[in-house]
XYZ file of C-alpha atoms in Angstrom:
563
model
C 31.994 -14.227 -20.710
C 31.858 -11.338 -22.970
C 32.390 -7.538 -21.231
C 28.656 -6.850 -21.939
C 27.898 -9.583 -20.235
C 30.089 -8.955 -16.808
C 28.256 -5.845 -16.701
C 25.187 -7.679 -16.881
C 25.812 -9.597 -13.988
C 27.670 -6.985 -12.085
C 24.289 -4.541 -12.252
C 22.100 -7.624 -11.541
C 23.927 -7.978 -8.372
C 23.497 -4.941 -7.312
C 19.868 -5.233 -7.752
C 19.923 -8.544 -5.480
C 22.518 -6.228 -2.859
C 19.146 -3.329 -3.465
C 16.653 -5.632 -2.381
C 18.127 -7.788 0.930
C 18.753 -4.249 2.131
C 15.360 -2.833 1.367
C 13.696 -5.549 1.743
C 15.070 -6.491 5.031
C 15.344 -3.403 6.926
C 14.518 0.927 6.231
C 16.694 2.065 4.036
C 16.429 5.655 5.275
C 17.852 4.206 8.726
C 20.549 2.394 6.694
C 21.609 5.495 4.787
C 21.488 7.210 7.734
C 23.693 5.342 9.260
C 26.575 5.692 6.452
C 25.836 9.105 6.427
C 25.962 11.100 9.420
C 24.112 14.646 8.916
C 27.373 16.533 9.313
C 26.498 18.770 6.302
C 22.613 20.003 7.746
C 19.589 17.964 7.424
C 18.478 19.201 4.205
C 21.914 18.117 2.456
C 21.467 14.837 4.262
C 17.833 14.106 3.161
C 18.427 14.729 -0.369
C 21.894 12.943 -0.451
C 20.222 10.107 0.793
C 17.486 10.389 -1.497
C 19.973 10.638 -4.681
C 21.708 7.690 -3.255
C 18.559 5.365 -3.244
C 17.616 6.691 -6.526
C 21.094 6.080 -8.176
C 21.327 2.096 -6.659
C 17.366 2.041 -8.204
C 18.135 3.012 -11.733
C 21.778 0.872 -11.969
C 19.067 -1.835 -10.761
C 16.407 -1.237 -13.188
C 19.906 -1.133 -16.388
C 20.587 -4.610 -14.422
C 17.343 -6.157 -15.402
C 16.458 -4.030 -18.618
C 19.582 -5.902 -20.220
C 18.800 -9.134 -19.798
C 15.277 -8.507 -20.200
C 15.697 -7.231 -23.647
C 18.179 -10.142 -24.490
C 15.291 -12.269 -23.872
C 12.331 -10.307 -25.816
C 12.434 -12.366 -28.779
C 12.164 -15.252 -27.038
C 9.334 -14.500 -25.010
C 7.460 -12.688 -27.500
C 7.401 -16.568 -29.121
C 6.260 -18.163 -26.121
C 3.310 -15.072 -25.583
C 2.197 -15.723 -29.240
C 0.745 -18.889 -27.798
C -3.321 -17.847 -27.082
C -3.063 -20.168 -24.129
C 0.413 -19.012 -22.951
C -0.640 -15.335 -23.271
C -4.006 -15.054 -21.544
C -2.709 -17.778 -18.416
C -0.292 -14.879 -18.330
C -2.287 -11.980 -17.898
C -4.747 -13.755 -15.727
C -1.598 -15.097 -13.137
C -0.325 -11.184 -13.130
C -3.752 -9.823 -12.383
C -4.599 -12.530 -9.431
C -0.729 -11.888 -8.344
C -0.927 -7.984 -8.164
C -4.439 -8.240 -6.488
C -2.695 -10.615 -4.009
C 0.202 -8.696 -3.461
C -2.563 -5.209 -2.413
C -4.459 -7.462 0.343
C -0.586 -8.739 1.525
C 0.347 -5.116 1.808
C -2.946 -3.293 2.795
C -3.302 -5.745 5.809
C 0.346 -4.578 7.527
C 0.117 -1.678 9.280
C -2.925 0.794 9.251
C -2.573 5.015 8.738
C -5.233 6.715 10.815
C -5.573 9.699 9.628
C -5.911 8.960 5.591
C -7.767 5.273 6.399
C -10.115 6.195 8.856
C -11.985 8.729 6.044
C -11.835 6.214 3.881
C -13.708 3.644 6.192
C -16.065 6.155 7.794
C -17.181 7.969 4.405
C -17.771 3.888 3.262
C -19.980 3.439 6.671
C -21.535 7.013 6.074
C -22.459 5.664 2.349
C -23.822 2.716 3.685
C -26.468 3.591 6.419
C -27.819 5.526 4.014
C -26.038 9.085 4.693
C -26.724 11.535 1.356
C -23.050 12.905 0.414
C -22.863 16.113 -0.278
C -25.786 17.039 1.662
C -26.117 14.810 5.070
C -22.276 14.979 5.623
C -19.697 17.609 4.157
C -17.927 15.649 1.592
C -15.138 17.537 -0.964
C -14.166 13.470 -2.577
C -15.338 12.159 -5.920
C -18.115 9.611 -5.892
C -16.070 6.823 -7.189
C -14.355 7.103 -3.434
C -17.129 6.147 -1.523
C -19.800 4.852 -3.282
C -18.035 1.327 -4.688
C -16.808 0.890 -0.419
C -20.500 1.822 0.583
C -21.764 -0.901 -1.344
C -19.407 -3.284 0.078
C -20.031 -2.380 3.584
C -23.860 -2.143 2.809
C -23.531 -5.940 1.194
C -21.012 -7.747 3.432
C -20.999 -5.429 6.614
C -18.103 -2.991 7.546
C -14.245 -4.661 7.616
C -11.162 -3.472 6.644
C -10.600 -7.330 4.706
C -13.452 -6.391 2.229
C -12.021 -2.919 1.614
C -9.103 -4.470 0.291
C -10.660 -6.834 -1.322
C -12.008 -4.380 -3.412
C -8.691 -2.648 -3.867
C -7.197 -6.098 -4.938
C -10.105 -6.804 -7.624
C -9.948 -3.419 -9.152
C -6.045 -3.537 -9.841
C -6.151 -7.565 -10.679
C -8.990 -5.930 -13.467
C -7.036 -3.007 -14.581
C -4.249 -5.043 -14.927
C -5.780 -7.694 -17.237
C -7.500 -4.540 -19.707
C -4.288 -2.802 -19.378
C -2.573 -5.964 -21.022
C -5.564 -6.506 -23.433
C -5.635 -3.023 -24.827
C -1.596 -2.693 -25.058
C -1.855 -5.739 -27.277
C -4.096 -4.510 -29.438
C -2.425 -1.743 -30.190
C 0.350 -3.806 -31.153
C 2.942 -3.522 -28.318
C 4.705 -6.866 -28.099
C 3.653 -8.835 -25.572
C 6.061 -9.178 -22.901
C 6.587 -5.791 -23.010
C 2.788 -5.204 -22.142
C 3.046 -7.137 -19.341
C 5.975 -5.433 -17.716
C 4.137 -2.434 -18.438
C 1.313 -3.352 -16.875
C 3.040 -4.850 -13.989
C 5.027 -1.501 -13.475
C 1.866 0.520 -13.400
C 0.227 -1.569 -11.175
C 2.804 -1.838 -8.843
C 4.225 1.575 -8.104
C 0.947 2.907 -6.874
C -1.912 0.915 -6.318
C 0.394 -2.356 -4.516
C 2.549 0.369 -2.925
C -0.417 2.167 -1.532
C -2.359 -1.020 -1.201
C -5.753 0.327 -0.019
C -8.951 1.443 -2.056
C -7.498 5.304 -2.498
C -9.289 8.202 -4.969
C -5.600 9.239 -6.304
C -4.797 5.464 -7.197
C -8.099 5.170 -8.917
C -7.821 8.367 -10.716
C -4.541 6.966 -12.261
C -6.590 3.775 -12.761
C -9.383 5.639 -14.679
C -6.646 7.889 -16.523
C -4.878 4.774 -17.877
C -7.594 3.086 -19.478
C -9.225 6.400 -20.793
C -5.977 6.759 -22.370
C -5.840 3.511 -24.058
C -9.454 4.348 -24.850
C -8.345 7.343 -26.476
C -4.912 5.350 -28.320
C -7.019 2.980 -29.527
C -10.127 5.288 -30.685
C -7.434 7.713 -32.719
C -6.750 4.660 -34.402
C -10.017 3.504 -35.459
C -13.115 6.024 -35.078
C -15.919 4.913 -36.566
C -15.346 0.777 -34.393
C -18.585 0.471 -32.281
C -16.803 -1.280 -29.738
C -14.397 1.223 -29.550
C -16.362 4.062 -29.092
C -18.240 2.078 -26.308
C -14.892 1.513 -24.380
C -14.030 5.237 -24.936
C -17.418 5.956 -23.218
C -17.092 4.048 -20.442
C -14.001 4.941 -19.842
C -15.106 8.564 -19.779
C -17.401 8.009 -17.781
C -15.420 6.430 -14.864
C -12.761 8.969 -15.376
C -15.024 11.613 -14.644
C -16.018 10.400 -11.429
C -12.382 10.137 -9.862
C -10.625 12.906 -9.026
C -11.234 16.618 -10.545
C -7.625 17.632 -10.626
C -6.279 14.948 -12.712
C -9.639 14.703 -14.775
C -9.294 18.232 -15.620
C -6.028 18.357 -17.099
C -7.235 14.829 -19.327
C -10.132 16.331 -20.849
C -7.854 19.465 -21.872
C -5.637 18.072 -23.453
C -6.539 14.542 -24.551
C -10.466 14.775 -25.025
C -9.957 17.141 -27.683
C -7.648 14.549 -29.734
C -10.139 12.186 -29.673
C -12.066 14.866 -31.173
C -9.362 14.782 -33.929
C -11.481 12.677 -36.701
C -13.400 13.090 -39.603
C -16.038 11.192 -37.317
C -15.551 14.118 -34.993
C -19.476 14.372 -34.567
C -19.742 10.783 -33.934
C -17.433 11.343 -30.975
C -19.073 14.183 -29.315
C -21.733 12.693 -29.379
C -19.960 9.741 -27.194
C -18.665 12.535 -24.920
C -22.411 13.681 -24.079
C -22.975 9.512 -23.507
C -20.213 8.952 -21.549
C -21.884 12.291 -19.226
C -25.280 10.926 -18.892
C -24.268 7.435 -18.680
C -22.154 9.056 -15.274
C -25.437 11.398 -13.781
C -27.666 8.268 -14.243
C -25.406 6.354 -12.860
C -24.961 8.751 -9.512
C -28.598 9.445 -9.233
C -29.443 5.973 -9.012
C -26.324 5.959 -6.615
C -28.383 8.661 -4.744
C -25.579 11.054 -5.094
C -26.470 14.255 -6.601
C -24.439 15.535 -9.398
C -24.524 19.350 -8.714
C -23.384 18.804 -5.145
C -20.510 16.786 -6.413
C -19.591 19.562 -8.948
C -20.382 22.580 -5.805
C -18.082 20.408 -3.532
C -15.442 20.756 -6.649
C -16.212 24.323 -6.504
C -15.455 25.351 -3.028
C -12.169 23.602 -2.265
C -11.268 25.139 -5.731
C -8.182 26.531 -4.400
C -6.781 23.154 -3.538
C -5.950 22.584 -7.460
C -3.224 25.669 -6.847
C 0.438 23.702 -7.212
C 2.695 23.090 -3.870
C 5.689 21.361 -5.107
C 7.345 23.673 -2.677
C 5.448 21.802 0.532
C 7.755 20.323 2.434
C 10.308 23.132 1.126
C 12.988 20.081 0.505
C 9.735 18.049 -1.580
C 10.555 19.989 -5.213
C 14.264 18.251 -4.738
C 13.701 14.909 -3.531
C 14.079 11.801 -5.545
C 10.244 11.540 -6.647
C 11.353 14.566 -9.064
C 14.037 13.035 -10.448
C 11.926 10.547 -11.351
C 9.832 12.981 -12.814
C 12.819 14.793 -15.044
C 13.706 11.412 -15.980
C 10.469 10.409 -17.363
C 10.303 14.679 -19.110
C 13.432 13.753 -20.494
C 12.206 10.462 -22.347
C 9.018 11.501 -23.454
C 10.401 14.785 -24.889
C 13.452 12.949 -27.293
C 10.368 10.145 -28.017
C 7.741 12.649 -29.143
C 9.990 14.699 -30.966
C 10.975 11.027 -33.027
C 7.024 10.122 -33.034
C 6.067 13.524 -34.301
C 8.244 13.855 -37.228
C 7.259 10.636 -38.345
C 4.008 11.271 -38.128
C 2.006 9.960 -35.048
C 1.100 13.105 -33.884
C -2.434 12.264 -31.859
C -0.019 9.475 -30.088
C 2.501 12.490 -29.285
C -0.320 14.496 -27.878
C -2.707 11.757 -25.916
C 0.955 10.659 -24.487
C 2.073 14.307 -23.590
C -0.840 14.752 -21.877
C -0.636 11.621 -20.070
C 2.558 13.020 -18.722
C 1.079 16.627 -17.911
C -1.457 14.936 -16.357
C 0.173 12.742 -13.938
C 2.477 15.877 -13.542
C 0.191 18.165 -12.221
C -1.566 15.773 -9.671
C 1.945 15.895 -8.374
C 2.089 18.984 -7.536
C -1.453 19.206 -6.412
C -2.138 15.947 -4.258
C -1.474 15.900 -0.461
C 0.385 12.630 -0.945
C 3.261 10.370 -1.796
C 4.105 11.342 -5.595
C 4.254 7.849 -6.628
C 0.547 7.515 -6.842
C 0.371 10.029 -9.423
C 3.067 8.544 -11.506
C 1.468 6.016 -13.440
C 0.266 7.861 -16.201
C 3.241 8.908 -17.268
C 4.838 5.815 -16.591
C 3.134 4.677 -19.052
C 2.878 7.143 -21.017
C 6.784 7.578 -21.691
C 6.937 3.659 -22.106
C 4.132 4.098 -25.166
C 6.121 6.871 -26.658
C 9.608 5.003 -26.208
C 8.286 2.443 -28.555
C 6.213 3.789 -30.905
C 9.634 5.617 -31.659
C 11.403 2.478 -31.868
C 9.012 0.477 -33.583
C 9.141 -0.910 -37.338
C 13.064 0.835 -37.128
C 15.936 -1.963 -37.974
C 18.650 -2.168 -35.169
C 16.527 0.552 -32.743
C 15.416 -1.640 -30.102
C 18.664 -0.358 -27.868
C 16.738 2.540 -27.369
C 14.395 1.160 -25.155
C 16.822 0.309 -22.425
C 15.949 3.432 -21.042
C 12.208 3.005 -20.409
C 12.528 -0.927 -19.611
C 15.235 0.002 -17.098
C 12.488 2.789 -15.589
C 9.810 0.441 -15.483
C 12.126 -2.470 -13.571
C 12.736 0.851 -10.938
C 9.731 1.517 -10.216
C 8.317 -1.896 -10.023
C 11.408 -2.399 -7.468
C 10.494 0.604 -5.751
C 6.861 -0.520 -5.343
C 7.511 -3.745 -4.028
C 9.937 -2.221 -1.445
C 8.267 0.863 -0.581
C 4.819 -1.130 -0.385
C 6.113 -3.968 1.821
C 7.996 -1.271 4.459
C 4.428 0.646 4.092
C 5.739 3.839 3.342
C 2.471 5.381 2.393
C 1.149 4.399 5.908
C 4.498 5.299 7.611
C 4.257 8.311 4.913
C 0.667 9.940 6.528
C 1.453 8.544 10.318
C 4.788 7.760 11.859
C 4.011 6.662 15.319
C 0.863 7.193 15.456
C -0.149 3.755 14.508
C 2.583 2.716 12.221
C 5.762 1.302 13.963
C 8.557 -0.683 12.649
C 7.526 -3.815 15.068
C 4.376 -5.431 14.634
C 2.268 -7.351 17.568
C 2.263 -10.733 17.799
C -1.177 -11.797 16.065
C -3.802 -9.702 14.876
C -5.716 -7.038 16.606
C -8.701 -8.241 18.926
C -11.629 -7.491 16.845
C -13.331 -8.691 14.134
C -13.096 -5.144 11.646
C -9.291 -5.823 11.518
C -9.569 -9.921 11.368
C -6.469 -10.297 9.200
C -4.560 -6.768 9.917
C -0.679 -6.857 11.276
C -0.027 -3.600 13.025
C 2.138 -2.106 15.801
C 1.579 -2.543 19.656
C 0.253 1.106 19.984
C -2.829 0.302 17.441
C -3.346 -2.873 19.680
C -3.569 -0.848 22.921
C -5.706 2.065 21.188
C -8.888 -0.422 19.922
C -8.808 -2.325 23.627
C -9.006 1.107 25.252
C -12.110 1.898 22.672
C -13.940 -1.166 23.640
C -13.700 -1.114 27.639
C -14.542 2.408 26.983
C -17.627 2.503 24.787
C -18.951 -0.955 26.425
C -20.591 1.041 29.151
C -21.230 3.998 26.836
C -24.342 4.532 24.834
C -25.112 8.228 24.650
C -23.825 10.027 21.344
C -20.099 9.658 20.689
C -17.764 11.624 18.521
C -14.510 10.538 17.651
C -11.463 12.831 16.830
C -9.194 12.765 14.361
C -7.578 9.643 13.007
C -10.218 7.688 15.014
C -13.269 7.727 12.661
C -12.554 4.744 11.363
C -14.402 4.024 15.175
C -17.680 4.899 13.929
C -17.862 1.691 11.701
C -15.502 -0.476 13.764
C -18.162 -0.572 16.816
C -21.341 0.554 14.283
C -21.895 3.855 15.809
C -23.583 6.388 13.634
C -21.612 8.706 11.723
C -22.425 12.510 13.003
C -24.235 14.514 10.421
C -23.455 17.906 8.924
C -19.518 17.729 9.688
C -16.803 17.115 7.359
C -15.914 13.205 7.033
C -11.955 14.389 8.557
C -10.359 17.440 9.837
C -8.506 19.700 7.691
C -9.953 23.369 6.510
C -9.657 23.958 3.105
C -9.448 20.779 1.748
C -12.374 18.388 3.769
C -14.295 21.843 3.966
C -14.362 24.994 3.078
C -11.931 27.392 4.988
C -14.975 30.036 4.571
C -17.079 27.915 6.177
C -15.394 27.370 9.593
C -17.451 29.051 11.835
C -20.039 27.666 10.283
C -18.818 23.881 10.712
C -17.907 24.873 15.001
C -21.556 25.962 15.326
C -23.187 22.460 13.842
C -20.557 20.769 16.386
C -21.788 22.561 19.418
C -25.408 21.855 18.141
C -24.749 18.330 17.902
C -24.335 18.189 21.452
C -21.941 14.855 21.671
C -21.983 13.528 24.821
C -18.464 11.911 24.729
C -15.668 12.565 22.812
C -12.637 10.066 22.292
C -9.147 11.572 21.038
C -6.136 9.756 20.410
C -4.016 10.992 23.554
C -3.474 14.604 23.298
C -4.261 14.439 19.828
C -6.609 17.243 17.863
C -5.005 17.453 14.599
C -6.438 20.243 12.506
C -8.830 20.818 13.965
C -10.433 24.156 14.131
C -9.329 26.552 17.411
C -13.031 27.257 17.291
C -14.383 23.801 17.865
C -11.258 23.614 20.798
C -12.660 26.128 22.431
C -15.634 24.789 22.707
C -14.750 21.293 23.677
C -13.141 23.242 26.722
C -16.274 24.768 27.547
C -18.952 22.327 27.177
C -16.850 19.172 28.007
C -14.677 18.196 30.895
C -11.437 15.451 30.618
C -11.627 12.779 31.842
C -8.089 11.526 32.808
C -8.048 8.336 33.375
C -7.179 5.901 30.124
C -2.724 6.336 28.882
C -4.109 5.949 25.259
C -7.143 8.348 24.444
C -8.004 11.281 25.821
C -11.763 11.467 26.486
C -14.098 13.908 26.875
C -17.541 13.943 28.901
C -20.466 16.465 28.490
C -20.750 18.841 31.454
C-alpha cells in the first residue's frame, strides 16, 4: 500500500469514527464533555464548533480521494442511458424518503405550527393578505393549502409534499447538470449534496428551503440559457423557472434578479429574453389570481416588514464566528481562485450567474431567522460549477477539484447527521417539544399518525383533547400551539398575524392596531403552552389579564376563560 493510499484509509476512518459518534449520540454533549468550559462559554462554543468542522472537512478529503480515483470508472458505467436515468430516479425517491424519515421525528412548535395553520387558513378558504395578516410568499402556503383542501389536514401529507418536491428537484438538478456537460457522477453528488444539507436536514415543506430550490433551477435556467438563447425550450424553462422563483422568498429573489437576471439579458437575443422576463411575471399573477391570492398584497406585505432584509450576522453575538461561516469563507475562498481561472479564460456570464449564486445564498444568511444551512445551497453549488468549469478540458487538472468534492462529501455528512439528531427542530425549540428521548409509539391522534416525538408533545395534545372535548365556544391558541387550529379543525381567527413576532409576522407599526382586533375578537378560551406567551405583544397581555381569568387546573397548558 502506497503512502497516498494509507492516507486514504486513515481519513476514511475518521469519517466512519465522525459518523458512530454523530450518528449515535449529540455531538455538542460529546464535545462538551472533552471540553470543559474552563476558558468562558463563548471560547467553548466556538472551540467546539471548529472542532466539528475540522473532523467534517478531514471527512469530506477522506471520501473526495477515493471518489475521484473512481470518476473514470463511473463516468463509464453513467454513460449507460439505462444506468444513468435508474440513477437519478433511485437518488430522487431516496432523498424524498430520507425528508418523510426525518420530518416525522420530532416536531418544532413554534416554526411548524405557522406552517400547518397558514396551510389550514389556505384551505377553508381564508384570503391571505387580507382575511389573515400574512408577511410569507405564496409558494409557502398555497401548494400545503391545496393538500389540506384535497386530502384533509395531517402532518404525513405535509411531508409528503416536502419529499416530492426535493425527489423532483433532485432529478432536474441531475438533468440540467448533464446537459451542460458536467460528468455524470459528479452531477449526482452534486445534486445529492444540495439536496441534502437543507431540504433532508430541515425535512419539512419550509419557504427558505424552497427559495434555494427555486434559486437552483433558475440558475441552471440561466447556465443553460447563456449558452443557447434563441432554444425554445430553453427559454420556456428559464420562464418557469422565473416564475417560481419569484414567488419564494423576496430576500433571496432580490439579490437573483440583480445580479443574475441581467446576464441572461447578456445576448444578442436580449429582446427575446425580456420579453420572457414579462412571461415569466404574468405567467406568476395569473397563476396567484386564480390561486385567489392577490398580487399587490403579496408585494405590500413585502413592503412593510421591509426592514427585515437589514443583515444580523451579529444575532446571537457568537453567530458571525461559528462554524456555518467557516463554511461560508471556505466556499468565498473557492469560488474567488475558480472565477478568477473561468474569467480569464473566458466564461465570464458563468463567473457572474455563479458569483451571484454565492451572493445570493450569502445574503439570505445574514438575513433569515434560521439555521444557515438552508441558505447554503446555492452556493454549494455554485462553487462546485465554478470548480469545474475551471478544471475542465485542462490535461492533469482534475486534482483541483478535491477541494469542492471534499465540500460537497461535508455537507452531505453534515445533513445526514444534523437532519437525523433534528437540529433544525432542536434549533427553533429545545424543550419545548423536542427532547433527546422519544415516546414509545406515536402520538394519539390521527394529524400526527406516523410522528416520533418526545413525552412532553405526548402529554401537551392529550391535555388539548380532554380540554376542547367539552369546549365549543371560540378558541384561540397561543404561541407554538396553532398548529391546534387544524389538528382538532377549529377555525383559524381572522385579522391576526398567522404567529407571534412584531416586525417580522406583522408590522411593528401596527401593534396597537393588531391588540385592538384581539380584544374585538372576543375569544372565549385561550390555551397556552404552560406559562408560555412568546412574543407576544405586552398589549395583548394586558388584556388577556383583564378580560380573561386562569384557570389553574391542567400541569401542561395554561388556559384562559372569558370573564
Amino acid at each position: 500500500m502506497t503512502r497516498f493510499d494509507r492516507w486514504v484509509t486513515v481519513l476514511s476512518l475518521l469519517v466512519a469514527a465522525e459518523f458512530v459518534v454523530c450518528w449515535r449520540y449529540d455531538w455538542t454533549e460529546v464535545l462538551d464533555a472533552l471540553l470543559p468550559s474552563v476558558y468562558g462559554p463563548l471560547s467553548t462554543i466556538l472551540l467546539r464548533q471548529y472542532l466539528a468542522l475540522f473532523a467534517a472537512l478531514a471527512a469530506g478529503v477522506g471520501l473526495a480521494l477515493p471518489t475521484l480515483a473512481a470518476a473514470d470508472a463511473l463516468q463509464r458505467l453513467l454513460a449507460r442511458p439505462l444506468t444513468w436515468r435508474s440513477a437519478v430516479v433511485v437518488v430522487s425517491v431516496g432523498l424524498g424518503t430520507l425528508c418523510v424519515t426525518f420530518g416525522n421525528r420530532h416536531f418544532g412548535g413554534y416554526d411548524l405550527s405557522v406552517l400547518v395553520d397558514v396551510a389550514w387558513r389556505y384551505a377553508r378558504g381564508q384570503r391571505p393578505y387580507s382575511d389573515f395578516i400574512c408577511t410569507l410568499p405564496p409558494a409557502f402556503f398555497v401548494p400545503p393549502g391545496l393538500v389540506f383542501r384535497v386530502f384533509g389536514p395531517s402532518w404525513d401529507s405535509l411531508l409528503a409534499l416536502h419529499a416530492l418536491l426535493t425527489a423532483a428537484v433532485t432529478a432536474v438538478t441531475c438533468v440540467l447538470l448533464d446537459r451542460l456537460g458536467v460528468p455524470r457522477w459528479l452531477a449526482l453528488l452534486l445534486s445529492v449534496a444540495t439536496q441534502v444539507i437543507s431540504p433532508a436536514l430541515t425535512a419539512h415543506w419550509w419557504h427558505s428551503v424552497q427559495a434555494q430550490q427555486a434559486g437552483l433551477v433558475y440558475v441552471l435556467a440561466t447556465l443553460l440559457l447563456a449558452r443557447a438563447p434563441h432554444r425554445p425550450g430553453r427559454l420556456a424553462l428559464y420562464a418557469a423557472s422565473l416564475a417560481a422563483l419569484l414567488a419564494t422568498k423576496v430576500n433571496l429573489v432580490a439579490v437573483l434578479l440583480l445580479v443574475v437576471a441581467p446576464v441572461a439579458l447578456w445576448t444578442p437575443s436580449w429582446r427575446r429574453v425580456l420579453l420572457v422576463h414579462a412571461a415569466a411575471i404574468t405567467l406568476l399573477a395569473s397563476a396567484l389570481v386564480a390561486a385567489g391570492v392577490s398580487p399587490v398584497g403579496m408585494l405590500a406585505a413585502y413592503r412593510a416588514i421591509a426592514g427585515r432584509s437589514l443583515p444580523r450576522f451579529g444575532f446571537p453575538p457568537e453567530s458571525l464566528l461559528g462554524w456555518h461561516y467557516a463554511f461560508v469563507a471556505l466556499a468565498t475562498a473557492l469560488a474567488s481562485w475558480s472565477a478568477v481561472v473561468c474569467w480569464r479564460r473566458g466564461e465570464h456570464r458563468t463567473v457572474l450567474i455563479c458569483l451571484g449564486g454565492v451572493a445570493s445564498a450569502l445574503y439570505a444568511m445574514a438575513t433569515n431567522w434560521d439555521t444557515r444551512f438552508n441558505d447554503y445551497p446555492l452556493a454549494l453549488f455554485s462553487v462546485t460549477f465554478l470548480a469545474w468549469t475551471a478544471t475542465n478540458g485542462e490535461e492533469g487538472q482534475r486534482r483541483r477539484l478535491i477541494p469542492s468534492i471534499a465540500l460537497l462529501w461535508v455537507c452531505i455528512t453534515v445533513g445526514l447527521v444534523l437532519g437525523h439528531a433534528r437540529h433544525r427542530n432542536r434549533h427553533v425549540g429545545y424543550a419545548t417539544f423536542f427532547e433527546w428521548n422519544y415516546q414509545a409509539g406515536t402520538i394519539d391522534h390521527p394529524f400526527f399518525a406516523h410522528l416520533r416525538a418526545g413525552p412532553r408533545l405526548h402529554r401537551v395534545v392529550r391535555s388539548a383533547d380532554r380540554l376542547l372535548a367539552a369546549e365549543q365556544g371560540t378558541v384561540f391558541f397561543g404561541p407554538r400551539l396553532e398548529f391546534m387550529y387544524a389538528m382538532f379543525e377549529r377555525p383559524s381567527p381572522r385579522g391576526l398575524p398567522i404567529w407571534w413576532h412584531a416586525g417580522t409576522s406583522f408590522p411593528l407599526a401596527d401593534t396597537a392596531l393588531v391588540a385592538d382586533r384581539w380584544s374585538r375578537a372576543r375569544f372565549d378560551l385561550l390555551v397556552f403552552l404552560r406559562d408560555d406567551d412568546s412574543r407576544m405583544p405586552a398589549e395583548v397581555i394586558d388584556r388577556i389579564r383583564r378580560d380573561h381569568v386562569r384557570d389553574q387546573g391542567d400541569p401542561e397548558l395554561t388556559v384562559w376563560r372569558r370573564r
